[in-house]
Amino acid sequence: MIIKIDFGNDFIQYISCSTKVGRKMNSIQEDFLNWIFDEEKNTEYWALENGERMHPSYDAKAIVEWLNNVRFKRGIAKAKLITNPQLCVKKKLYF
């Protein structure tokens, strides 16, 4: 399933994932946001100012990493970032 992720300001990215995962994206979006804002769990995706973490700074790569390594780490089918979707977008998410 192709998912369009709109971060605002004309910044749009696409991910590909299994249909089973794609159907759950709206319900698990909040879980991702909880993870990305948790300084103990999210150690990579932060904007730094004077060496201190200020706020999460992420794109679709972070969502793919979270899906593959946190949320569905035991699954075989993995999500991936895609640049030019060849198939129709089936779902849209807004951040």
mmCIF file with all atom_site columns, C-alpha atoms in Angstrom:
data_model
loop_
_atom_site.group_PDB
_atom_site.id
_atom_site.type_symbol
_atom_site.label_atom_id
_atom_site.label_alt_id
_atom_site.label_comp_id
_atom_site.label_asym_id
_atom_site.label_entity_id
_atom_site.label_seq_id
_atom_site.pdbx_PDB_ins_code
_atom_site.Cartn_x
_atom_site.Cartn_y
_atom_site.Cartn_z
_atom_site.occupancy
_atom_site.B_iso_or_equiv
_atom_site.pdbx_formal_charge
_atom_site.auth_seq_id
_atom_site.auth_comp_id
_atom_site.auth_asym_id
_atom_site.auth_atom_id
_atom_site.pdbx_PDB_model_num
ATOM 1  C CA . MET A 1 1  ? 0.000  0.000  0.000  1.00 0.00 ? 1  MET A CA 1
ATOM 2  C CA . ILE A 1 2  ? 1.249  3.476  -0.880 1.00 0.00 ? 2  ILE A CA 1
ATOM 3  C CA . ILE A 1 3  ? 0.743  6.136  1.794  1.00 0.00 ? 3  ILE A CA 1
ATOM 4  C CA . LYS A 1 4  ? 1.157  9.849  1.146  1.00 0.00 ? 4  LYS A CA 1
ATOM 5  C CA . ILE A 1 5  ? 2.531  11.715 4.145  1.00 0.00 ? 5  ILE A CA 1
ATOM 6  C CA . ASP A 1 6  ? 1.956  15.450 4.139  1.00 0.00 ? 6  ASP A CA 1
ATOM 7  C CA . PHE A 1 7  ? 4.109  17.408 6.585  1.00 0.00 ? 7  PHE A CA 1
ATOM 8  C CA . GLY A 1 8  ? 2.751  20.781 5.457  1.00 0.00 ? 8  GLY A CA 1
ATOM 9  C CA . ASN A 1 9  ? 4.478  23.581 3.536  1.00 0.00 ? 9  ASN A CA 1
ATOM 10 C CA . ASP A 1 10 ? 4.413  21.427 0.375  1.00 0.00 ? 10 ASP A CA 1
ATOM 11 C CA . PHE A 1 11 ? 6.669  18.801 1.992  1.00 0.00 ? 11 PHE A CA 1
ATOM 12 C CA . ILE A 1 12 ? 5.211  15.467 0.905  1.00 0.00 ? 12 ILE A CA 1
ATOM 13 C CA . GLN A 1 13 ? 6.790  12.022 1.064  1.00 0.00 ? 13 GLN A CA 1
ATOM 14 C CA . TYR A 1 14 ? 5.553  8.520  0.303  1.00 0.00 ? 14 TYR A CA 1
ATOM 15 C CA . ILE A 1 15 ? 6.013  5.206  2.004  1.00 0.00 ? 15 ILE A CA 1
ATOM 16 C CA . SER A 1 16 ? 5.172  1.713  0.895  1.00 0.00 ? 16 SER A CA 1
ATOM 17 C CA . CYS A 1 17 ? 4.007  -0.874 3.393  1.00 0.00 ? 17 CYS A CA 1
ATOM 18 C CA . SER A 1 18 ? 1.815  -3.941 3.564  1.00 0.00 ? 18 SER A CA 1
ATOM 19 C CA . THR A 1 19 ? -1.917 -3.408 3.248  1.00 0.00 ? 19 THR A CA 1
ATOM 20 C CA . LYS A 1 20 ? -2.387 -4.800 6.762  1.00 0.00 ? 20 LYS A CA 1
ATOM 21 C CA . VAL A 1 21 ? -0.058 -2.157 8.224  1.00 0.00 ? 21 VAL A CA 1
ATOM 22 C CA . GLY A 1 22 ? -1.443 0.570  5.966  1.00 0.00 ? 22 GLY A CA 1
ATOM 23 C CA . ARG A 1 23 ? -4.978 0.019  7.184  1.00 0.00 ? 23 ARG A CA 1
ATOM 24 C CA . LYS A 1 24 ? -3.797 0.572  10.769 1.00 0.00 ? 24 LYS A CA 1
ATOM 25 C CA . MET A 1 25 ? -1.858 3.781  10.091 1.00 0.00 ? 25 MET A CA 1
ATOM 26 C CA . ASN A 1 26 ? -4.553 6.180  11.275 1.00 0.00 ? 26 ASN A CA 1
ATOM 27 C CA . SER A 1 27 ? -4.943 4.328  14.564 1.00 0.00 ? 27 SER A CA 1
ATOM 28 C CA . ILE A 1 28 ? -1.200 3.960  15.198 1.00 0.00 ? 28 ILE A CA 1
ATOM 29 C CA . GLN A 1 29 ? -0.263 7.517  14.181 1.00 0.00 ? 29 GLN A CA 1
ATOM 30 C CA . GLU A 1 30 ? -0.685 8.612  17.802 1.00 0.00 ? 30 GLU A CA 1
ATOM 31 C CA . ASP A 1 31 ? 1.676  5.825  18.935 1.00 0.00 ? 31 ASP A CA 1
ATOM 32 C CA . PHE A 1 32 ? 4.306  7.149  16.523 1.00 0.00 ? 32 PHE A CA 1
ATOM 33 C CA . LEU A 1 33 ? 3.878  10.684 17.848 1.00 0.00 ? 33 LEU A CA 1
ATOM 34 C CA . ASN A 1 34 ? 4.221  9.433  21.432 1.00 0.00 ? 34 ASN A CA 1
ATOM 35 C CA . TRP A 1 35 ? 7.458  7.671  20.440 1.00 0.00 ? 35 TRP A CA 1
ATOM 36 C CA . ILE A 1 36 ? 8.935  10.604 18.510 1.00 0.00 ? 36 ILE A CA 1
ATOM 37 C CA . PHE A 1 37 ? 8.330  13.004 21.436 1.00 0.00 ? 37 PHE A CA 1
ATOM 38 C CA . ASP A 1 38 ? 9.785  10.594 24.033 1.00 0.00 ? 38 ASP A CA 1
ATOM 39 C CA . GLU A 1 39 ? 13.411 11.626 24.645 1.00 0.00 ? 39 GLU A CA 1
ATOM 40 C CA . GLU A 1 40 ? 14.292 8.218  26.087 1.00 0.00 ? 40 GLU A CA 1
ATOM 41 C CA . LYS A 1 41 ? 12.921 6.201  23.170 1.00 0.00 ? 41 LYS A CA 1
ATOM 42 C CA . ASN A 1 42 ? 13.647 8.555  20.278 1.00 0.00 ? 42 ASN A CA 1
ATOM 43 C CA . THR A 1 43 ? 17.343 9.353  20.497 1.00 0.00 ? 43 THR A CA 1
ATOM 44 C CA . GLU A 1 44 ? 17.971 10.275 16.845 1.00 0.00 ? 44 GLU A CA 1
ATOM 45 C CA . TYR A 1 45 ? 15.294 12.601 15.460 1.00 0.00 ? 45 TYR A CA 1
ATOM 46 C CA . TRP A 1 46 ? 15.808 15.858 17.356 1.00 0.00 ? 46 TRP A CA 1
ATOM 47 C CA . ALA A 1 47 ? 16.557 19.443 16.423 1.00 0.00 ? 47 ALA A CA 1
ATOM 48 C CA . LEU A 1 48 ? 19.492 20.587 18.515 1.00 0.00 ? 48 LEU A CA 1
ATOM 49 C CA . GLU A 1 49 ? 20.247 24.061 19.764 1.00 0.00 ? 49 GLU A CA 1
ATOM 50 C CA . ASN A 1 50 ? 23.501 24.639 21.643 1.00 0.00 ? 50 ASN A CA 1
ATOM 51 C CA . GLY A 1 51 ? 23.819 20.864 21.963 1.00 0.00 ? 51 GLY A CA 1
ATOM 52 C CA . GLU A 1 52 ? 20.434 20.456 23.658 1.00 0.00 ? 52 GLU A CA 1
ATOM 53 C CA . ARG A 1 53 ? 17.389 18.680 22.255 1.00 0.00 ? 53 ARG A CA 1
ATOM 54 C CA . MET A 1 54 ? 14.699 21.232 21.469 1.00 0.00 ? 54 MET A CA 1
ATOM 55 C CA . HIS A 1 55 ? 11.960 19.355 19.588 1.00 0.00 ? 55 HIS A CA 1
ATOM 56 C CA . PRO A 1 56 ? 11.552 16.331 17.318 1.00 0.00 ? 56 PRO A CA 1
ATOM 57 C CA . SER A 1 57 ? 12.690 16.855 13.747 1.00 0.00 ? 57 SER A CA 1
ATOM 58 C CA . TYR A 1 58 ? 11.517 14.068 11.494 1.00 0.00 ? 58 TYR A CA 1
ATOM 59 C CA . ASP A 1 59 ? 10.312 13.031 8.081  1.00 0.00 ? 59 ASP A CA 1
ATOM 60 C CA . ALA A 1 60 ? 8.952  9.833  6.549  1.00 0.00 ? 60 ALA A CA 1
ATOM 61 C CA . LYS A 1 61 ? 12.291 8.094  7.143  1.00 0.00 ? 61 LYS A CA 1
ATOM 62 C CA . ALA A 1 62 ? 11.585 8.248  10.890 1.00 0.00 ? 62 ALA A CA 1
ATOM 63 C CA . ILE A 1 63 ? 8.120  6.775  10.348 1.00 0.00 ? 63 ILE A CA 1
ATOM 64 C CA . VAL A 1 64 ? 9.579  3.921  8.301  1.00 0.00 ? 64 VAL A CA 1
ATOM 65 C CA . GLU A 1 65 ? 12.232 3.280  10.962 1.00 0.00 ? 65 GLU A CA 1
ATOM 66 C CA . TRP A 1 66 ? 9.593  3.257  13.692 1.00 0.00 ? 66 TRP A CA 1
ATOM 67 C CA . LEU A 1 67 ? 7.335  0.880  11.741 1.00 0.00 ? 67 LEU A CA 1
ATOM 68 C CA . ASN A 1 68 ? 10.166 -1.539 10.954 1.00 0.00 ? 68 ASN A CA 1
ATOM 69 C CA . ASN A 1 69 ? 12.156 -1.455 14.180 1.00 0.00 ? 69 ASN A CA 1
ATOM 70 C CA . VAL A 1 70 ? 9.712  -0.529 16.928 1.00 0.00 ? 70 VAL A CA 1
ATOM 71 C CA . ARG A 1 71 ? 6.080  -1.145 16.082 1.00 0.00 ? 71 ARG A CA 1
ATOM 72 C CA . PHE A 1 72 ? 6.309  -4.207 13.832 1.00 0.00 ? 72 PHE A CA 1
ATOM 73 C CA . LYS A 1 73 ? 9.871  -5.361 14.469 1.00 0.00 ? 73 LYS A CA 1
ATOM 74 C CA . ARG A 1 74 ? 8.940  -9.038 14.308 1.00 0.00 ? 74 ARG A CA 1
ATOM 75 C CA . GLY A 1 75 ? 7.191  -8.760 10.959 1.00 0.00 ? 75 GLY A CA 1
ATOM 76 C CA . ILE A 1 76 ? 8.651  -9.979 7.701  1.00 0.00 ? 76 ILE A CA 1
ATOM 77 C CA . ALA A 1 77 ? 7.175  -7.326 5.394  1.00 0.00 ? 77 ALA A CA 1
ATOM 78 C CA . LYS A 1 78 ? 8.950  -4.038 5.908  1.00 0.00 ? 78 LYS A CA 1
ATOM 79 C CA . ALA A 1 79 ? 7.920  -0.480 5.154  1.00 0.00 ? 79 ALA A CA 1
ATOM 80 C CA . LYS A 1 80 ? 10.125 1.610  2.903  1.00 0.00 ? 80 LYS A CA 1
ATOM 81 C CA . LEU A 1 81 ? 10.469 5.187  1.729  1.00 0.00 ? 81 LEU A CA 1
ATOM 82 C CA . ILE A 1 82 ? 9.712  5.678  -1.964 1.00 0.00 ? 82 ILE A CA 1
ATOM 83 C CA . THR A 1 83 ? 10.397 8.695  -4.149 1.00 0.00 ? 83 THR A CA 1
ATOM 84 C CA . ASN A 1 84 ? 8.146  8.210  -7.169 1.00 0.00 ? 84 ASN A CA 1
ATOM 85 C CA . PRO A 1 85 ? 5.125  6.055  -6.410 1.00 0.00 ? 85 PRO A CA 1
ATOM 86 C CA . GLN A 1 86 ? 4.165  3.936  -9.409 1.00 0.00 ? 86 GLN A CA 1
ATOM 87 C CA . LEU A 1 87 ? 0.905  2.829  -7.829 1.00 0.00 ? 87 LEU A CA 1
ATOM 88 C CA . CYS A 1 88 ? -2.091 4.815  -6.668 1.00 0.00 ? 88 CYS A CA 1
ATOM 89 C CA . VAL A 1 89 ? -1.960 6.406  -3.220 1.00 0.00 ? 89 VAL A CA 1
ATOM 90 C CA . LYS A 1 90 ? -4.387 4.528  -0.965 1.00 0.00 ? 90 LYS A CA 1
ATOM 91 C CA . LYS A 1 91 ? -4.093 6.573  2.217  1.00 0.00 ? 91 LYS A CA 1
ATOM 92 C CA . LYS A 1 92 ? -3.066 10.067 3.299  1.00 0.00 ? 92 LYS A CA 1
ATOM 93 C CA . LEU A 1 93 ? -1.621 11.104 6.650  1.00 0.00 ? 93 LEU A CA 1
ATOM 94 C CA . TYR A 1 94 ? -1.040 14.634 7.875  1.00 0.00 ? 94 TYR A CA 1
ATOM 95 C CA . PHE A 1 95 ? 1.564  15.715 10.406 1.00 0.00 ? 95 PHE A CA 1
#
